[in-house]
Short mmCIF file of C-alpha atoms in Angstrom, two decimals:
data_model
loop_
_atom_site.label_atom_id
_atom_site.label_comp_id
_atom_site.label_asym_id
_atom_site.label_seq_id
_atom_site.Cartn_x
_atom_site.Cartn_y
_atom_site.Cartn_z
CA UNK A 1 -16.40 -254.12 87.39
CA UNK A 2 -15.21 -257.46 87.15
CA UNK A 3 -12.70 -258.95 90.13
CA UNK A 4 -9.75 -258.94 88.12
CA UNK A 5 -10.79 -254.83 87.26
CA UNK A 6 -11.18 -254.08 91.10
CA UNK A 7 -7.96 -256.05 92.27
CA UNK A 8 -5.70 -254.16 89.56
CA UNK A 9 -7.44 -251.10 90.31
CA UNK A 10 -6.48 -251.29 94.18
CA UNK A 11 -3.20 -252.42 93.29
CA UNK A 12 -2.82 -248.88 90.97
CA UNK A 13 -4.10 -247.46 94.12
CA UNK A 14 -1.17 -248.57 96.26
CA UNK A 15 1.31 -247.98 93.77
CA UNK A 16 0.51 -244.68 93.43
CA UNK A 17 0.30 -243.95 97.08
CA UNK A 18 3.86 -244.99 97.10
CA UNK A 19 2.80 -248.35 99.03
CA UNK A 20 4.94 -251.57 97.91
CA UNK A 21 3.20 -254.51 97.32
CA UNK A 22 4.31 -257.40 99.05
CA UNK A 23 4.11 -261.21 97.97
CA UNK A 24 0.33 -261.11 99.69
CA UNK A 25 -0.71 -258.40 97.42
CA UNK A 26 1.05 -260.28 94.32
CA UNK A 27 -0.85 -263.53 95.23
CA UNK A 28 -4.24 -261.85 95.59
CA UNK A 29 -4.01 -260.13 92.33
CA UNK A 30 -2.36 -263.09 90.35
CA UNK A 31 -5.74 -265.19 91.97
CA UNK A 32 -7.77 -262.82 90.50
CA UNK A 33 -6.44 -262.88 86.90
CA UNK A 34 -6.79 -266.63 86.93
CA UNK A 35 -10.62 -266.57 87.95
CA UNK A 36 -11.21 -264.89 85.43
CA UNK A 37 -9.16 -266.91 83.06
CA UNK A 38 -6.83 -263.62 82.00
CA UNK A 39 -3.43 -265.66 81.98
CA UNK A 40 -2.04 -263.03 79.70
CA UNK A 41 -2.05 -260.62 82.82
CA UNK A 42 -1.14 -263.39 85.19
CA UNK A 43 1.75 -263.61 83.73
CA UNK A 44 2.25 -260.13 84.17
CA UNK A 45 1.94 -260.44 87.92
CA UNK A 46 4.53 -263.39 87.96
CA UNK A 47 7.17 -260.96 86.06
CA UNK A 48 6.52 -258.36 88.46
CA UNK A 49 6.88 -260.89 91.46
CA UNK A 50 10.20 -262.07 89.96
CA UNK A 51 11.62 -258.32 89.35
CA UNK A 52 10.68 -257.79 92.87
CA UNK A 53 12.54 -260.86 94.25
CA UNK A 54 9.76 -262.58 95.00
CA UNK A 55 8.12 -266.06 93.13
CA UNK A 56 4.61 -267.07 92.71
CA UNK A 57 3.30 -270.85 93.60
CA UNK A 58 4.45 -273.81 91.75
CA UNK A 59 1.02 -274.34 90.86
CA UNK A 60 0.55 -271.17 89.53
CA UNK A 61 3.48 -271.36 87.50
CA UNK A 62 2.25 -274.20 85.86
CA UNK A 63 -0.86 -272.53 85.33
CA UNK A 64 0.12 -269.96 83.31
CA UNK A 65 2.10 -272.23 81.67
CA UNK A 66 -0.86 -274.42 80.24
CA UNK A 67 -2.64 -271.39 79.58
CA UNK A 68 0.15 -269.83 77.43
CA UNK A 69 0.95 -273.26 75.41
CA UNK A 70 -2.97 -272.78 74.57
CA UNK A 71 -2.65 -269.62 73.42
CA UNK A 72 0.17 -270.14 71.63
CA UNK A 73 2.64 -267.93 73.44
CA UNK A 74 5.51 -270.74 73.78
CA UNK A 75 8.27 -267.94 74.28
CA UNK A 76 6.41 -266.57 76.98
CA UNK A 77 5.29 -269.98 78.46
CA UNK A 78 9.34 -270.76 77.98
CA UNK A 79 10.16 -267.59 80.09
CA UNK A 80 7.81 -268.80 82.57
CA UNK A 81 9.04 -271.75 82.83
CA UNK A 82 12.86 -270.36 83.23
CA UNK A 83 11.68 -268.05 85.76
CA UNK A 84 10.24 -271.63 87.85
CA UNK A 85 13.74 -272.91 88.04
CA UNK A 86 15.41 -269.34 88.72
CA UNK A 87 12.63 -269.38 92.18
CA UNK A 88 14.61 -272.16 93.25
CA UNK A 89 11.79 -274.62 92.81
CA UNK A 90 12.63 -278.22 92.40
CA UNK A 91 12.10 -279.01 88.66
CA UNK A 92 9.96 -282.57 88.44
CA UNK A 93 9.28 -285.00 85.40
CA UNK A 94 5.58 -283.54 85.55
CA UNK A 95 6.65 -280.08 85.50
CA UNK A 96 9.11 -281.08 82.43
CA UNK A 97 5.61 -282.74 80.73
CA UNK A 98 3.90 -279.66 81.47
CA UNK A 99 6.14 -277.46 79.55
CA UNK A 100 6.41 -280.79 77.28
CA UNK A 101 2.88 -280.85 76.36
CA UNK A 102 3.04 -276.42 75.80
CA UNK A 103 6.22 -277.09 72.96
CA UNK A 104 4.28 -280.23 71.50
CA UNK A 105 0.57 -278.65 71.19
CA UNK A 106 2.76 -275.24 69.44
CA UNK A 107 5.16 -277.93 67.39
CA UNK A 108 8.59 -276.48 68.31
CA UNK A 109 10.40 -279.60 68.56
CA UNK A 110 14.01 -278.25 68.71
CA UNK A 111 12.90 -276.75 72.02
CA UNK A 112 11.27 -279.95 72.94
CA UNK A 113 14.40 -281.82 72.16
CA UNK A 114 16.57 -279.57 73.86
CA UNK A 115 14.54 -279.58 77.06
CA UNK A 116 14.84 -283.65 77.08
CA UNK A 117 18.49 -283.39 77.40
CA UNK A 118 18.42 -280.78 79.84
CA UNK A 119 16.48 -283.31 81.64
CA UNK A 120 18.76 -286.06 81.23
CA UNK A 121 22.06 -283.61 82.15
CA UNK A 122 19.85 -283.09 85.96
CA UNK A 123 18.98 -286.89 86.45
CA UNK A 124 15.16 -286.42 85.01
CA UNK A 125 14.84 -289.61 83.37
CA UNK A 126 11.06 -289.55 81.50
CA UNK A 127 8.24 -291.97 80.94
CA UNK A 128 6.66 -293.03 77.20
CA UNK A 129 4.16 -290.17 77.14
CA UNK A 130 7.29 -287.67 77.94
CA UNK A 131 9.64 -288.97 74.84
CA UNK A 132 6.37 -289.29 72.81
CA UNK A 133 5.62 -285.72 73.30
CA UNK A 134 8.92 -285.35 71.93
CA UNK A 135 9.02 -287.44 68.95
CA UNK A 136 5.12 -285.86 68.00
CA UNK A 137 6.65 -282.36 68.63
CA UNK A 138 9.61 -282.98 66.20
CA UNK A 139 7.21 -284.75 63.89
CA UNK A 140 5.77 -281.25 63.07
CA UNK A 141 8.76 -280.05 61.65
CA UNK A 142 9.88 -280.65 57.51
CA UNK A 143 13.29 -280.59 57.93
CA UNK A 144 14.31 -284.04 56.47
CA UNK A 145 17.15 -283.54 59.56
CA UNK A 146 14.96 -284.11 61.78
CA UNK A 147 14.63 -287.83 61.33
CA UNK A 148 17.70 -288.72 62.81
CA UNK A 149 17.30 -286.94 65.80
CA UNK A 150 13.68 -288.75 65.75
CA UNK A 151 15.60 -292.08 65.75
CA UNK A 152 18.38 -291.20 68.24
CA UNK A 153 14.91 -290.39 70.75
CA UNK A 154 13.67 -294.01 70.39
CA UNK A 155 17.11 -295.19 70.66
CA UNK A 156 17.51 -293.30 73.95
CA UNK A 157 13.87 -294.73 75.61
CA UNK A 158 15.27 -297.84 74.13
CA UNK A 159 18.58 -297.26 76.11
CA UNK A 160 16.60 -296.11 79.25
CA UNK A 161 14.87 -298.86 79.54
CA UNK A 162 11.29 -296.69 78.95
CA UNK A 163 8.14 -298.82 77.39
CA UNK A 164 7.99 -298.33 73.05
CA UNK A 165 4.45 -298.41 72.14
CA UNK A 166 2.14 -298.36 68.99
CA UNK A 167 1.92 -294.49 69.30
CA UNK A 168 5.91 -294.57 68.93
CA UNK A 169 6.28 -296.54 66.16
CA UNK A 170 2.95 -294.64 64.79
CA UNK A 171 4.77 -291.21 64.85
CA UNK A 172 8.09 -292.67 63.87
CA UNK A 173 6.61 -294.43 60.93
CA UNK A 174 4.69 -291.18 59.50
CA UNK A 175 7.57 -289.01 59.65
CA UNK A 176 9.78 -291.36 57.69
CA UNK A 177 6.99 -291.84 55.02
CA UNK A 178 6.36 -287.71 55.09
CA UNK A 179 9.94 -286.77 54.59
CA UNK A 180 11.00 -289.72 51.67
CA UNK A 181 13.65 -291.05 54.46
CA UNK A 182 13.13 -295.09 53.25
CA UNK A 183 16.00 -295.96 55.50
CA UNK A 184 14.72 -294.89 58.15
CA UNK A 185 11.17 -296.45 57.68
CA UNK A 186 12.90 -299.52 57.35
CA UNK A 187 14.42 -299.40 60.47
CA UNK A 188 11.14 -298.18 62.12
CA UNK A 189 9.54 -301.62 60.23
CA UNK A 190 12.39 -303.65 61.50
CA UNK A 191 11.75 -302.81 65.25
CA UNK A 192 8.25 -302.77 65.03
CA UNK A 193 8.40 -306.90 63.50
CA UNK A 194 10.72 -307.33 66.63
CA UNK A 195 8.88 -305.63 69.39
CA UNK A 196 5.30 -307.17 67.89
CA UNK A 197 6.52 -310.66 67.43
CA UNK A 198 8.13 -310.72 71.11
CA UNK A 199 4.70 -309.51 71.91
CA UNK A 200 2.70 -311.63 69.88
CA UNK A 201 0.80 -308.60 68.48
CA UNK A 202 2.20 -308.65 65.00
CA UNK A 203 -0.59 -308.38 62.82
CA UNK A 204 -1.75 -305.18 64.46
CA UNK A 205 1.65 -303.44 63.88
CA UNK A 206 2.40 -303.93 60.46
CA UNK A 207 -1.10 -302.24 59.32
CA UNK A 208 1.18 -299.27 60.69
CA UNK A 209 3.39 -299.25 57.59
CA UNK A 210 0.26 -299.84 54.56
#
């Protein structure tokens, strides 16, 4: 019997002697799961915690996060994540790229784009890699609507002051070409001749757009 298999068979123990398990007993079992990689029924023992009033570990949390976005369960790893900021936990630009990276690896982009402003509306201003997880995460999506709310993403890190880079304009420059929005490519070409000639890199931008 693996550890996991002993832990939740002491904790069926308790329960049925009519013994409460305390936030001790959650973090013992929730340790287990994770050695042995079973996120699926960590996240069990974080729901339990939460319907008992208590929370599990930040790190934890995040966790089981990861491990859901891999598995593709992004409405769990959401509910996780929702259950983070109802423990009272401070939420933190890295914890906002965790659950980031989860919607971007699983392509859901209107969650993606919705978590962004959510971040903005609490004073979480992000880095490149944060708006280019969601610009790649929107990417996914073949809505031709979606290219507008691409642009108004760079026009934001633009706005905020956050570094544009190759990988930007990359992303920006496929979508336009993938949905037939010429307008849009143009503008993408436009800023790219701008940002590469103040940088004196312009010959390895425009390959971008061949």
């Amino acid at each position: 019997m693996c550890i996991r298999d002993r832990a939740w068979d002491v904790f069926h123990k308790m329960k049925a002697a009519g013994i409460e398990p305390d936030l001790i007993t959650y973090s013992v079992l929730l340790s287990a799961c994770e050695k042995d990689a079973m996120w699926g029924r960590a996240a069990e023992v974080i729901e339990m915690m939460h319907a008992g009033g208590m929370h599990a570990s930040v790190v934890d949390y995040t966790r089981v996060i990861n491990a859901l976005g891999e598995k593709g369960e992004v409405a769990r790893a959401v509910d996780m994540f929702q259950k983070l900021q109802l423990s009272g936990c401070q939420i933190t630009l890295n914890l906002c790229n965790i659950m980031l990276n989860c919607l971007e690896r699983n392509g859901r982009g209107d969650l993606a784009y919705h978590l962004m402003r959510s971040m903005h509306d609490n004073g979480i201003i992000g880095e490149t890699v944060t708006y280019n997880m969601v610009l790649c995460s929107l990417s996914k999506s073949a809505d031709p609507g979606v290219m507008p709310v691409m642009l108004e993403v760079y026009n934001t890190m633009k706005y905020l002051g956050v570094r544009v880079t190759s990988h930007t304009f990359a992303v920006l420059t496929h979508s336009a070409r993938a949905l037939g929005n010429m307008c849009a490519g143009g503008d993408v070409a436009c800023a790219m001749q701008q940002k590469a000639g103040a940088e004196g890199g312009l010959t390895t931008l425009l390959p971008l757009l061949t």
